[in-house]
Each structure stands twice: as C-alpha cells, then as structure tokens.
PDB file of C-alpha atoms in Angstrom:
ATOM      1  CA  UNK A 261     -99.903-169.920-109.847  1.00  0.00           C
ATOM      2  CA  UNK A 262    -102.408-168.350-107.943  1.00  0.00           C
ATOM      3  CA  UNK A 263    -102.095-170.826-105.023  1.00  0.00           C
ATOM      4  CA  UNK A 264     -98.586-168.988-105.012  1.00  0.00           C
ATOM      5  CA  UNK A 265    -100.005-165.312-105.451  1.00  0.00           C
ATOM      6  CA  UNK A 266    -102.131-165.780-102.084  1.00  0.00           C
ATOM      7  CA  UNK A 267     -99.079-167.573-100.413  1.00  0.00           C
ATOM      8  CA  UNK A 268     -97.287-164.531-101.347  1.00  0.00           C
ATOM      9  CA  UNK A 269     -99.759-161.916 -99.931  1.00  0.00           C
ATOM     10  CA  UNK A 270    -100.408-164.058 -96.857  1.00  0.00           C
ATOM     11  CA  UNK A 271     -96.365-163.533 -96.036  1.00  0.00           C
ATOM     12  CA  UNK A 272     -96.004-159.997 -97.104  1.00  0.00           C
ATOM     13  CA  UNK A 273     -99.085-158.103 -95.685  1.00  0.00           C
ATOM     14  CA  UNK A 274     -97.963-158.587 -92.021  1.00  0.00           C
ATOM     15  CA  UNK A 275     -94.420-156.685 -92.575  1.00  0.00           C
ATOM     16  CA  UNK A 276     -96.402-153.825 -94.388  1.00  0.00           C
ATOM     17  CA  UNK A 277     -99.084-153.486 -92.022  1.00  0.00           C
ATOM     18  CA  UNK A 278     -95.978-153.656 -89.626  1.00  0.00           C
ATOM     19  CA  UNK A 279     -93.974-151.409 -91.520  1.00  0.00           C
ATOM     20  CA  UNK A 280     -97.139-148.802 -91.458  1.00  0.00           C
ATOM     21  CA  UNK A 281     -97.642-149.027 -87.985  1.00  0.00           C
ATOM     22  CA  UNK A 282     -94.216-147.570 -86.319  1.00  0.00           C
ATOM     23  CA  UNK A 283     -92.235-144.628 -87.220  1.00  0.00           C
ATOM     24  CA  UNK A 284     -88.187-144.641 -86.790  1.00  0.00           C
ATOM     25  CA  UNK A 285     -85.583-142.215 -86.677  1.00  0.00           C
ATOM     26  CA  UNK A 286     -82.280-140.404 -85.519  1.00  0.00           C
ATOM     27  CA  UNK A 287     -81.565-138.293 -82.486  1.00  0.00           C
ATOM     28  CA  UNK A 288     -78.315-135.890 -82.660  1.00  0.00           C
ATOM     29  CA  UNK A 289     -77.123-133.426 -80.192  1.00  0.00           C
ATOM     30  CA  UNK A 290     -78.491-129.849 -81.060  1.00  0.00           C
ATOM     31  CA  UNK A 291     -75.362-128.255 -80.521  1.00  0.00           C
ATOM     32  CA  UNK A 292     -73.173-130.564 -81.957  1.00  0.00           C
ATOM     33  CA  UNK A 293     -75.551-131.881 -85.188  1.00  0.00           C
ATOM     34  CA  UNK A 294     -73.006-135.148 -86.248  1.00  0.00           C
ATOM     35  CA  UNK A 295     -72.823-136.448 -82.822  1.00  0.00           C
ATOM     36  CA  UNK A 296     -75.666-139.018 -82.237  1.00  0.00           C
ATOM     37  CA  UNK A 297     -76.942-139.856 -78.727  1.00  0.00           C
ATOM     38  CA  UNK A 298     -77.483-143.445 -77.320  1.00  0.00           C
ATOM     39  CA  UNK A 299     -79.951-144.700 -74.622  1.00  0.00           C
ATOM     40  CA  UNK A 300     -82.628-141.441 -75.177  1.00  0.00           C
ATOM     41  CA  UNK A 301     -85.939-142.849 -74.071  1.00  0.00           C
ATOM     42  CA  UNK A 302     -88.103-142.362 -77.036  1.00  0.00           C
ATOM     43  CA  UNK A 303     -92.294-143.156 -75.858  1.00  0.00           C
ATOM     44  CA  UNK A 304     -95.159-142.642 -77.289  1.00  0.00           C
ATOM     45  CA  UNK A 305     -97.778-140.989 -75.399  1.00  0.00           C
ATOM     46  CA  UNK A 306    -100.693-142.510 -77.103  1.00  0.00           C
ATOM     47  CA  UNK A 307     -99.676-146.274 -76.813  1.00  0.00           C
ATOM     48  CA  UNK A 308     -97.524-146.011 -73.932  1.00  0.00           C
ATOM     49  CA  UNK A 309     -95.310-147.744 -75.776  1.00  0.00           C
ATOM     50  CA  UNK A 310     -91.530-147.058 -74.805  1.00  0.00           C
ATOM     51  CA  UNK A 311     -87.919-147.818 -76.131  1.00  0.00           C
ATOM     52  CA  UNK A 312     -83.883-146.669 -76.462  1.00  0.00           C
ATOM     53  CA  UNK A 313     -81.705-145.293 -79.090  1.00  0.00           C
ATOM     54  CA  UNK A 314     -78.987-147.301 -80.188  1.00  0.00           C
ATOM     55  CA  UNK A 315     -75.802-146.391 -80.254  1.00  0.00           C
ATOM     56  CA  UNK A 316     -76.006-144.767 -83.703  1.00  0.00           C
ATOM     57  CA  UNK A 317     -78.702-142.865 -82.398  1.00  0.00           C
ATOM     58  CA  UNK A 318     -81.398-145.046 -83.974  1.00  0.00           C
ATOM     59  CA  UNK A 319     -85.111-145.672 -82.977  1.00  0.00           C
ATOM     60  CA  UNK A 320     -87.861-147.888 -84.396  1.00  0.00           C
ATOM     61  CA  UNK A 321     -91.305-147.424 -81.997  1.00  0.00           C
ATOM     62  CA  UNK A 322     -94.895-148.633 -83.095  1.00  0.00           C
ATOM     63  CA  UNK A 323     -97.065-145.658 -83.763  1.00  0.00           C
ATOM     64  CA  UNK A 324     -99.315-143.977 -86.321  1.00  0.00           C
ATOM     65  CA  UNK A 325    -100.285-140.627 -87.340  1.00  0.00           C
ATOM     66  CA  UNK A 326    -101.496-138.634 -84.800  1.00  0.00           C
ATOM     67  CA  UNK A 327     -99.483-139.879 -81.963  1.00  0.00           C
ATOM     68  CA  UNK A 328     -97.321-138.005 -79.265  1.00  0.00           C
ATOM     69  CA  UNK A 329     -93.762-139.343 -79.069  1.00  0.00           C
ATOM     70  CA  UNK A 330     -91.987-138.066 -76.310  1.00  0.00           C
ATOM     71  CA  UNK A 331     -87.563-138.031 -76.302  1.00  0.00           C
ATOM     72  CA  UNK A 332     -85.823-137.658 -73.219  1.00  0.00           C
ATOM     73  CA  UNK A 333     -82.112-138.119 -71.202  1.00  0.00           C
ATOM     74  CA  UNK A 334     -80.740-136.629 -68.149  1.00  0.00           C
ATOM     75  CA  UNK A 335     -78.516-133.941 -69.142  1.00  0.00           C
ATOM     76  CA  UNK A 336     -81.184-133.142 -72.005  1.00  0.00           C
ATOM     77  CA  UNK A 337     -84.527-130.909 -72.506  1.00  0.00           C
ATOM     78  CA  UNK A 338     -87.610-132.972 -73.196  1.00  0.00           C
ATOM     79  CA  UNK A 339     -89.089-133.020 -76.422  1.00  0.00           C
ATOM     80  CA  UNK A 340     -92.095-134.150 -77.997  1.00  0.00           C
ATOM     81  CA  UNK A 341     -92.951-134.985 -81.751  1.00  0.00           C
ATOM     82  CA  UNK A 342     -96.490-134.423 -83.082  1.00  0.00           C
ATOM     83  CA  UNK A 343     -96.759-137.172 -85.719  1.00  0.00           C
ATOM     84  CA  UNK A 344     -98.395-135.814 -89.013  1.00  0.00           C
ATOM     85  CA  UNK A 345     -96.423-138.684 -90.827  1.00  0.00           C
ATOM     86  CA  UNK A 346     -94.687-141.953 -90.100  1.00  0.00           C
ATOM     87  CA  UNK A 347     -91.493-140.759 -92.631  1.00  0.00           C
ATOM     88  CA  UNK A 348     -88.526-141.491 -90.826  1.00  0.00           C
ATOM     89  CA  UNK A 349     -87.717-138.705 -88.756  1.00  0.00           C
ATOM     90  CA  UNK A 350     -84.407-136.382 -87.525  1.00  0.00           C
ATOM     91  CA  UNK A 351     -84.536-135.111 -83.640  1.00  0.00           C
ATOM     92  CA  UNK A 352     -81.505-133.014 -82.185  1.00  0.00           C
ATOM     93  CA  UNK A 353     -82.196-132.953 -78.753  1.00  0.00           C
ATOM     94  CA  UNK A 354     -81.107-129.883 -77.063  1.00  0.00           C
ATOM     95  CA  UNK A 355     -78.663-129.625 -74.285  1.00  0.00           C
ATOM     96  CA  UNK A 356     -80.030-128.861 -70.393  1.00  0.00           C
ATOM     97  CA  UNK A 357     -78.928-125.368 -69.395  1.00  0.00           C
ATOM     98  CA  UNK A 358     -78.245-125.818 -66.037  1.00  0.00           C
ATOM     99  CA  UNK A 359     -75.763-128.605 -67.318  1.00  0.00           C
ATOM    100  CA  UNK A 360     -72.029-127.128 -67.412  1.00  0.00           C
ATOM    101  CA  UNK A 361     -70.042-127.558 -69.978  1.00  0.00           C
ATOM    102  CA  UNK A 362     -65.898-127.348 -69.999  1.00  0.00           C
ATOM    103  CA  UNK A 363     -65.762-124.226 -72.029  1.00  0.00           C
ATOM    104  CA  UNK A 364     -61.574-123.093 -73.492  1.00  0.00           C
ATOM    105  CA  UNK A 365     -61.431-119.407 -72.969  1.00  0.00           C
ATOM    106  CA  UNK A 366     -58.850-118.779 -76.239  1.00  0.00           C
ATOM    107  CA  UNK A 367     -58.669-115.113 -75.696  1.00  0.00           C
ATOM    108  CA  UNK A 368     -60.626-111.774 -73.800  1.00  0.00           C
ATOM    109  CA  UNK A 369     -61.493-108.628 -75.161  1.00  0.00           C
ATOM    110  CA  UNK A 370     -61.787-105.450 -72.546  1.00  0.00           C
ATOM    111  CA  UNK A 371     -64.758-103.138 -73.713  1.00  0.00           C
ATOM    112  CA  UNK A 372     -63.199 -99.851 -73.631  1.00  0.00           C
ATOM    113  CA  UNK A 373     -66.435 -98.544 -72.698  1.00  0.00           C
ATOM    114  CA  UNK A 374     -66.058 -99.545 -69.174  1.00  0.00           C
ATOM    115  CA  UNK A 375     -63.354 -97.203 -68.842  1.00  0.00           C
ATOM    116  CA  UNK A 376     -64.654 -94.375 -70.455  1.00  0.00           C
ATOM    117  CA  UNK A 377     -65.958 -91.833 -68.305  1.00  0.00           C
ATOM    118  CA  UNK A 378     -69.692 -91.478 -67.753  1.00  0.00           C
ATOM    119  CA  UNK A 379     -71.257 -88.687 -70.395  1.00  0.00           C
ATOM    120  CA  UNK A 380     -74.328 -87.820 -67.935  1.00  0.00           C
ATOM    121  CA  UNK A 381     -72.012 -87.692 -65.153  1.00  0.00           C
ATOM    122  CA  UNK A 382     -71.169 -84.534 -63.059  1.00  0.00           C
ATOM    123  CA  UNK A 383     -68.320 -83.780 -61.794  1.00  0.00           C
ATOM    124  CA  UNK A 384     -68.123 -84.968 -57.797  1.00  0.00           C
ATOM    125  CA  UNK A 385     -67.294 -82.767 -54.938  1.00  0.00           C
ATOM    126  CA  UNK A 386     -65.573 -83.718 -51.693  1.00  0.00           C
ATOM    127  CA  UNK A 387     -67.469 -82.322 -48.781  1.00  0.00           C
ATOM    128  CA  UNK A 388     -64.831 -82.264 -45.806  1.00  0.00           C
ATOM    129  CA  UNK A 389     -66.567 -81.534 -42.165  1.00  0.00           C
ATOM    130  CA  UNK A 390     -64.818 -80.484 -38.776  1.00  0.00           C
ATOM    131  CA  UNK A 391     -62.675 -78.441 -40.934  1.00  0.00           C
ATOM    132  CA  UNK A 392     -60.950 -81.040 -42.367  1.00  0.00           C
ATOM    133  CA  UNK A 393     -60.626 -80.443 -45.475  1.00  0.00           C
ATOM    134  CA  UNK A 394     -58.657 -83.090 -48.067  1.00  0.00           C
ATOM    135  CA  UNK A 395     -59.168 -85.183 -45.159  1.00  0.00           C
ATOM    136  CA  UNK A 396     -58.909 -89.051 -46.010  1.00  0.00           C
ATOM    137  CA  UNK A 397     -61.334 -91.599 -46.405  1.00  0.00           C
ATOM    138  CA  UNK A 398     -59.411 -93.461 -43.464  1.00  0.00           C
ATOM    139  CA  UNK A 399     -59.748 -90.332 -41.071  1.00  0.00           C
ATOM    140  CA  UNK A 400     -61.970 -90.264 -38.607  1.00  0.00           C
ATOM    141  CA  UNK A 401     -63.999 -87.379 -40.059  1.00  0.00           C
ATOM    142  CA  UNK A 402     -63.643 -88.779 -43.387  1.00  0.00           C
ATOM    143  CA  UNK A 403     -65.769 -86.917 -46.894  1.00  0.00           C
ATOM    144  CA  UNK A 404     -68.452 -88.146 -48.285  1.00  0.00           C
ATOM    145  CA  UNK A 405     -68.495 -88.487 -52.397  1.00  0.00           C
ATOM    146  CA  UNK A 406     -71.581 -87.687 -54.804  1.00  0.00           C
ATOM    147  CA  UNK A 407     -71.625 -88.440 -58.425  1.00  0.00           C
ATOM    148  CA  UNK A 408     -74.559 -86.807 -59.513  1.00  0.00           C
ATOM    149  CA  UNK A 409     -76.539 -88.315 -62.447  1.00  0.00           C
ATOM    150  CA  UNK A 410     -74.777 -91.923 -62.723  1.00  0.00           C
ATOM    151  CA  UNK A 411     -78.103 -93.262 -61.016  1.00  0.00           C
ATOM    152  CA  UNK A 412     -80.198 -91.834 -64.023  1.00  0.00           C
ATOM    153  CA  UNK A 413     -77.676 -93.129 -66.760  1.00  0.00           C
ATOM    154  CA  UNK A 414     -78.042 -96.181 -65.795  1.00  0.00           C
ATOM    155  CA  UNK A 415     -81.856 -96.526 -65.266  1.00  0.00           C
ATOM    156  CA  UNK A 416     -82.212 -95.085 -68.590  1.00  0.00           C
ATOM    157  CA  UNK A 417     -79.626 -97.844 -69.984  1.00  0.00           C
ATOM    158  CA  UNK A 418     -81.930-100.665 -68.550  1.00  0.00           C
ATOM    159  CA  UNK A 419     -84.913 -99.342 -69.733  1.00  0.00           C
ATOM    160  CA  UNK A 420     -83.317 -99.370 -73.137  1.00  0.00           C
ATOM    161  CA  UNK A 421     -81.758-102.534 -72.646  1.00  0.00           C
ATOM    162  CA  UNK A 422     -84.987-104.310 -71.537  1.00  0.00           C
ATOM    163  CA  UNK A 423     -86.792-102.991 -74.775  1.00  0.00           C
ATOM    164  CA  UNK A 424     -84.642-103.997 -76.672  1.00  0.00           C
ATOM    165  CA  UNK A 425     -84.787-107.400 -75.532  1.00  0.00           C
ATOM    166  CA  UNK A 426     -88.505-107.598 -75.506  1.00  0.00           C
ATOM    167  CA  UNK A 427     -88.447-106.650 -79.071  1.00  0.00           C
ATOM    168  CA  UNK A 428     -86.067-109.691 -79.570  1.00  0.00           C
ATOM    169  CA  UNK A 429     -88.478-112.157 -78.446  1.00  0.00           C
ATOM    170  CA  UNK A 430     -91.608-110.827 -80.057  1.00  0.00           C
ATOM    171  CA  UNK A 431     -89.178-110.620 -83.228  1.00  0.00           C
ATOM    172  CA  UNK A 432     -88.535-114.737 -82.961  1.00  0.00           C
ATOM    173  CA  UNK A 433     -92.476-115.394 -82.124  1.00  0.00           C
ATOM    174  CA  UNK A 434     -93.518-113.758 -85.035  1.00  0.00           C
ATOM    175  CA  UNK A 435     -91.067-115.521 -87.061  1.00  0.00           C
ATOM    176  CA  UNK A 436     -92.237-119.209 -86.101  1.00  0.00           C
ATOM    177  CA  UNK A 437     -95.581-119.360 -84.486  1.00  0.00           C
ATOM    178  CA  UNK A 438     -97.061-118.288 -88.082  1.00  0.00           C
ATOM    179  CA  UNK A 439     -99.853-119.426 -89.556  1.00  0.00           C
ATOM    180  CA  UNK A 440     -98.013-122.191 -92.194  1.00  0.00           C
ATOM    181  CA  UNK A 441     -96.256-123.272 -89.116  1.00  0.00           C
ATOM    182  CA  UNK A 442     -99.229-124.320 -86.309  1.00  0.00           C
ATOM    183  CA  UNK A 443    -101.377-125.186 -89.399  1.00  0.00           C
ATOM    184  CA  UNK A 444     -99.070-127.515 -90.670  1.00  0.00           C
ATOM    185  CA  UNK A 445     -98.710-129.209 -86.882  1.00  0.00           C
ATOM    186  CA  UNK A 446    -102.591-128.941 -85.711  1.00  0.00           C
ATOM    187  CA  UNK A 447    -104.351-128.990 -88.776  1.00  0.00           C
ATOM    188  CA  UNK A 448    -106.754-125.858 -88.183  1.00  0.00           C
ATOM    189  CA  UNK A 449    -107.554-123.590 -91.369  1.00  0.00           C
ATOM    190  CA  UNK A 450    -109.342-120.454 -91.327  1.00  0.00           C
ATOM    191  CA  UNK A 451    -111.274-118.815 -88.696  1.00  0.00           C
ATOM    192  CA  UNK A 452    -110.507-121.394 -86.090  1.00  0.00           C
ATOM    193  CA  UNK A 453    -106.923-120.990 -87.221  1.00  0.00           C
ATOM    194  CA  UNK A 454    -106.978-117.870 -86.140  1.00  0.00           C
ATOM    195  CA  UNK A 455    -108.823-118.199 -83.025  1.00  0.00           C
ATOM    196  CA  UNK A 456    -106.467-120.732 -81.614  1.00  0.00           C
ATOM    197  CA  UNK A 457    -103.227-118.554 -82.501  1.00  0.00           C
ATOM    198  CA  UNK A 458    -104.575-115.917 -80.400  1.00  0.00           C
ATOM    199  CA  UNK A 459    -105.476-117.414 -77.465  1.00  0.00           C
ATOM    200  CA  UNK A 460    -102.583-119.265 -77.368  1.00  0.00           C
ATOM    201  CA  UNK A 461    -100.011-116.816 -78.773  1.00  0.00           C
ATOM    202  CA  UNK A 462     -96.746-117.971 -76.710  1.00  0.00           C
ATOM    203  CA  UNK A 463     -96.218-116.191 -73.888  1.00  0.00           C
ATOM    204  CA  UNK A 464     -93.519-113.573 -74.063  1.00  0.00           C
ATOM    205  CA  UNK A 465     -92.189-114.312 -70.477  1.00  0.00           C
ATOM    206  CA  UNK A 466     -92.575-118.288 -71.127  1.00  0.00           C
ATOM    207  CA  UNK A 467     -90.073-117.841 -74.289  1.00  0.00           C
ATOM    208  CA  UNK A 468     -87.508-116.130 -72.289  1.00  0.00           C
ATOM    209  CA  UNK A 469     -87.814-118.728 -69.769  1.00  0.00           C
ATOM    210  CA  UNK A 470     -87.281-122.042 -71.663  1.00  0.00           C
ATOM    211  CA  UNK A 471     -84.004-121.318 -73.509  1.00  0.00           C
ATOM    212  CA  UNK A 472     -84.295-122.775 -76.762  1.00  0.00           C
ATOM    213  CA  UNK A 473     -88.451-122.726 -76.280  1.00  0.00           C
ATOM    214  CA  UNK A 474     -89.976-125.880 -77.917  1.00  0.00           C
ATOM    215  CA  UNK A 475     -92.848-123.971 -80.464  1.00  0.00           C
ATOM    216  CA  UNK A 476     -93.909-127.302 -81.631  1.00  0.00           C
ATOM    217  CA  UNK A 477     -94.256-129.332 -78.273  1.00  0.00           C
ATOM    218  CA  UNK A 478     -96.264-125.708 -76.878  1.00  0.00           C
ATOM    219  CA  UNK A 479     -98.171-125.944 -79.780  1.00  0.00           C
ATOM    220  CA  UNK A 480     -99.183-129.404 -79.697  1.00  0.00           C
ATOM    221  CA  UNK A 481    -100.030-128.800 -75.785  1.00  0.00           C
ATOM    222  CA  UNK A 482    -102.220-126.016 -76.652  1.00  0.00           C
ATOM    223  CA  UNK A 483    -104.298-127.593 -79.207  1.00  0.00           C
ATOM    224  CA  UNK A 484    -104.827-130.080 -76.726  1.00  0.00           C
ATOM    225  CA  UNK A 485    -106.150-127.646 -74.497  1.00  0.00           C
ATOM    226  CA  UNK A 486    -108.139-126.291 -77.096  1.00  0.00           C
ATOM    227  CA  UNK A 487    -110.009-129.263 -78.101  1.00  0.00           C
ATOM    228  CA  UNK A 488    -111.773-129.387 -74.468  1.00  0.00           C
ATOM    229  CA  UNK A 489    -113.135-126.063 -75.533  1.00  0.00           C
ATOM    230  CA  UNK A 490    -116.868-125.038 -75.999  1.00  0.00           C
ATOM    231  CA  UNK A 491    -117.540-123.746 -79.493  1.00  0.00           C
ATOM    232  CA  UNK A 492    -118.299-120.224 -78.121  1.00  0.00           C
ATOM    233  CA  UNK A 493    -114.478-120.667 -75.971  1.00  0.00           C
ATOM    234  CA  UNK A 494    -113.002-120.942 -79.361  1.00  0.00           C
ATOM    235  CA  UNK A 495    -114.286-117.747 -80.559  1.00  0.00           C
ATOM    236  CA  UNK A 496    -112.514-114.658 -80.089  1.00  0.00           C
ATOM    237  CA  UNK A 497    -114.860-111.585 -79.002  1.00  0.00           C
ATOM    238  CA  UNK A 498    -114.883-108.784 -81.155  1.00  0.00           C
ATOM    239  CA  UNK A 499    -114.019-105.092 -80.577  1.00  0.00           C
ATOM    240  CA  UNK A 500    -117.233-103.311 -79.257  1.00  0.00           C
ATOM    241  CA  UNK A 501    -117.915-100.499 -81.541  1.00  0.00           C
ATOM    242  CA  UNK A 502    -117.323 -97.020 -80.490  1.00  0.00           C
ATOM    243  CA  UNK A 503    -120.579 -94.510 -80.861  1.00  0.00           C
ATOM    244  CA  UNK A 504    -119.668 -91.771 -83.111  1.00  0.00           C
ATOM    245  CA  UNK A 505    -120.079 -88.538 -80.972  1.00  0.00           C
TER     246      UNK A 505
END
C-alpha cells in the first residue's frame, strides 16, 4: 500500500509542479467582448517564452508570478500583463486606431447651432472704393467685408473647449491610477507608495495620446524604472518652509 502511495506521488507531482508553473487564458476583442481572437502572440518577457491563441481565443504559456506577458496582433495595441497570480486570466485586446473600420451611417443630425447667427458678432459693413458703391465682389473694384468680433468668439470657445478637455483627462487619471490600483499591481505600501505615484503620475499629454492608455502596462514600466533608483531618487523633496515675516 505504500509502495502504491509513492507510485502515486511520483506520477502526480510533475503535472502540479506543471500545472503551477504556466498561467492560461482568453483574449476577446475590446470592442466587441464575445468575439475571441486567434493567432495573438502571447510571450513572456521573463522566459522569453512565446506562443498563439487558438481559435477560441485560448492560451496556455509557462510562467510564474512576477512575470511580464506581453499580447500582440497587427491590427491590435500591445498589451502587457503584470502577473500577481497564475489564475486563469481574461485579456480584450483593444483595436489599433489608425485601423479603419466599415462604419453604417443610419442617420445625421444638423446642429442648429451652426446656423444660428454669431451672439458676439457685429454687424458687417461693405466698404465700396472708386465710388462704387454696392459694387460686386466680381467687379474690378470689388468691397472688402469685416465681421468684427467672430475672431474673439471663437478664441474664447477654444480656450473653453481645451479646459474642458484637460479636466476630462485629469478626471479619468484620478479615477484609476489610485492608490488600491498601482498597489495592487507593484506591491508598494506607504511612503514609497506614495513616492512612486508622484513621480510617475501619468502624463496628461501621454493619456491623450494613446487612445485607450494602458494604466497597468505604464505602471508596470514605471516601477521598473523605479527599481534602478537610489534610495534618496525615491524620495520626494519636501516644500521649503516659508519664513514668517
């Protein structure tokens, strides 16, 4: 009987060291979350080891916790996986922007905006020269047309418009890169916590950029960056104090 036991153990370890040492999962398309995608290179960064989805979408690559695993396909963004567990795993891989897609145009809308006069507008005035007055555009002395305060409108519009917008982003950064979220993919508590979100606080203009930005694969990158690091690097410097007058 115990002859049998070791036989037993002898058989089974292998598959559950095996079963321990790779991670598996499914890859779906981001926009479309119930279509799988086939032939994504999946590789992982730390072993170099590299493989394919099947055609369900499936993927089964040795790793361990701690490992970089990297998905990609032409006609996809990259993305990477920081492994804090070897639990089989759900990707949906987003689409590549500058890829175009048919799009059905069912029906327009005009905004009746755009046909609205101007509020901030003046009135214009035809200046006529030569005497020619009422003269034309196609006339040889022609009239010259000034809309006074259309210029202004619209730099005040932008101005809006581009604040508006920056709010946006710094709206969404704040909402993800919190502290449960990079803790939870780095492992850094406290002070150093801290440190590390804000030196590496996602660039505003980077966000805007990579449309839908990858928070977890910039994290990941970052913390790599800050492990080369000196301990005084780390630290953020402190606001010198003001002398009371």
């Amino acid at each position: 009987m115990l002859k049998q036991f070791f036989l037993l153990l002898i058989i089974v370890a292998p598959f559950k060291i095996m079963a321990q040492s790779s991670v598996s999962g499914t890859i779906y398309d981001y926009d479309n979350r119930t279509f799988p995608i086939q032939n994504v290179k999946v590789r992982n960064l730390s072993n170099s080891q590299v493989t394919q989805t099947k055609a369900a979408g499936q993927f089964t690559i040795p790793a361990k916790v701690g490992d970089l695993v990297e998905f990609s396909l032409n006609g996809y963004h990259t993305d990477t996986l920081f492994l804090i567990n070897l639990e089989p795993k759900i990707i949906f891989l987003p689409g590549n922007s500058t890829t175009l897609r048919e799009v059905e145009i069912v029906s327009a809308k005009v905004n009746s905006s755009i046909l609205s006069p101007d509020p901030l507008a003046r009135p214009y005035t035809r200046m006529a020269t030569d005497g020619l007055q009422g003269k034309g555009n196609n006339d040889r002395a022609g009239g010259l047309l000034f809309n006074l305060g259309y210029g202004k409108y619209k730099r005040q519009q932008e101005k809006i418009r581009l604040l508006e917008e920056r709010d946006r982003y710094q709206a969404e950064i704040n909402a993800i890169f919190t502290e449960e979220y990079v803790s939870d993919l780095v492992k850094l508590k406290g002070e150093d916590l801290k440190n590390f979100m804000s030196l590496y606080r996602p660039p505003e203009e980077l966000v805007k950029s990579e449309r839908p930005f990858n928070y977890s694969y910039y994290t990941v990158k970052s913390y790599h960056a800050w492990l080369k690091l000196t301990p005084e690097e780390r630290r953020i410097s402190s606001m010198p104090k003001l002398k009371a007058n």
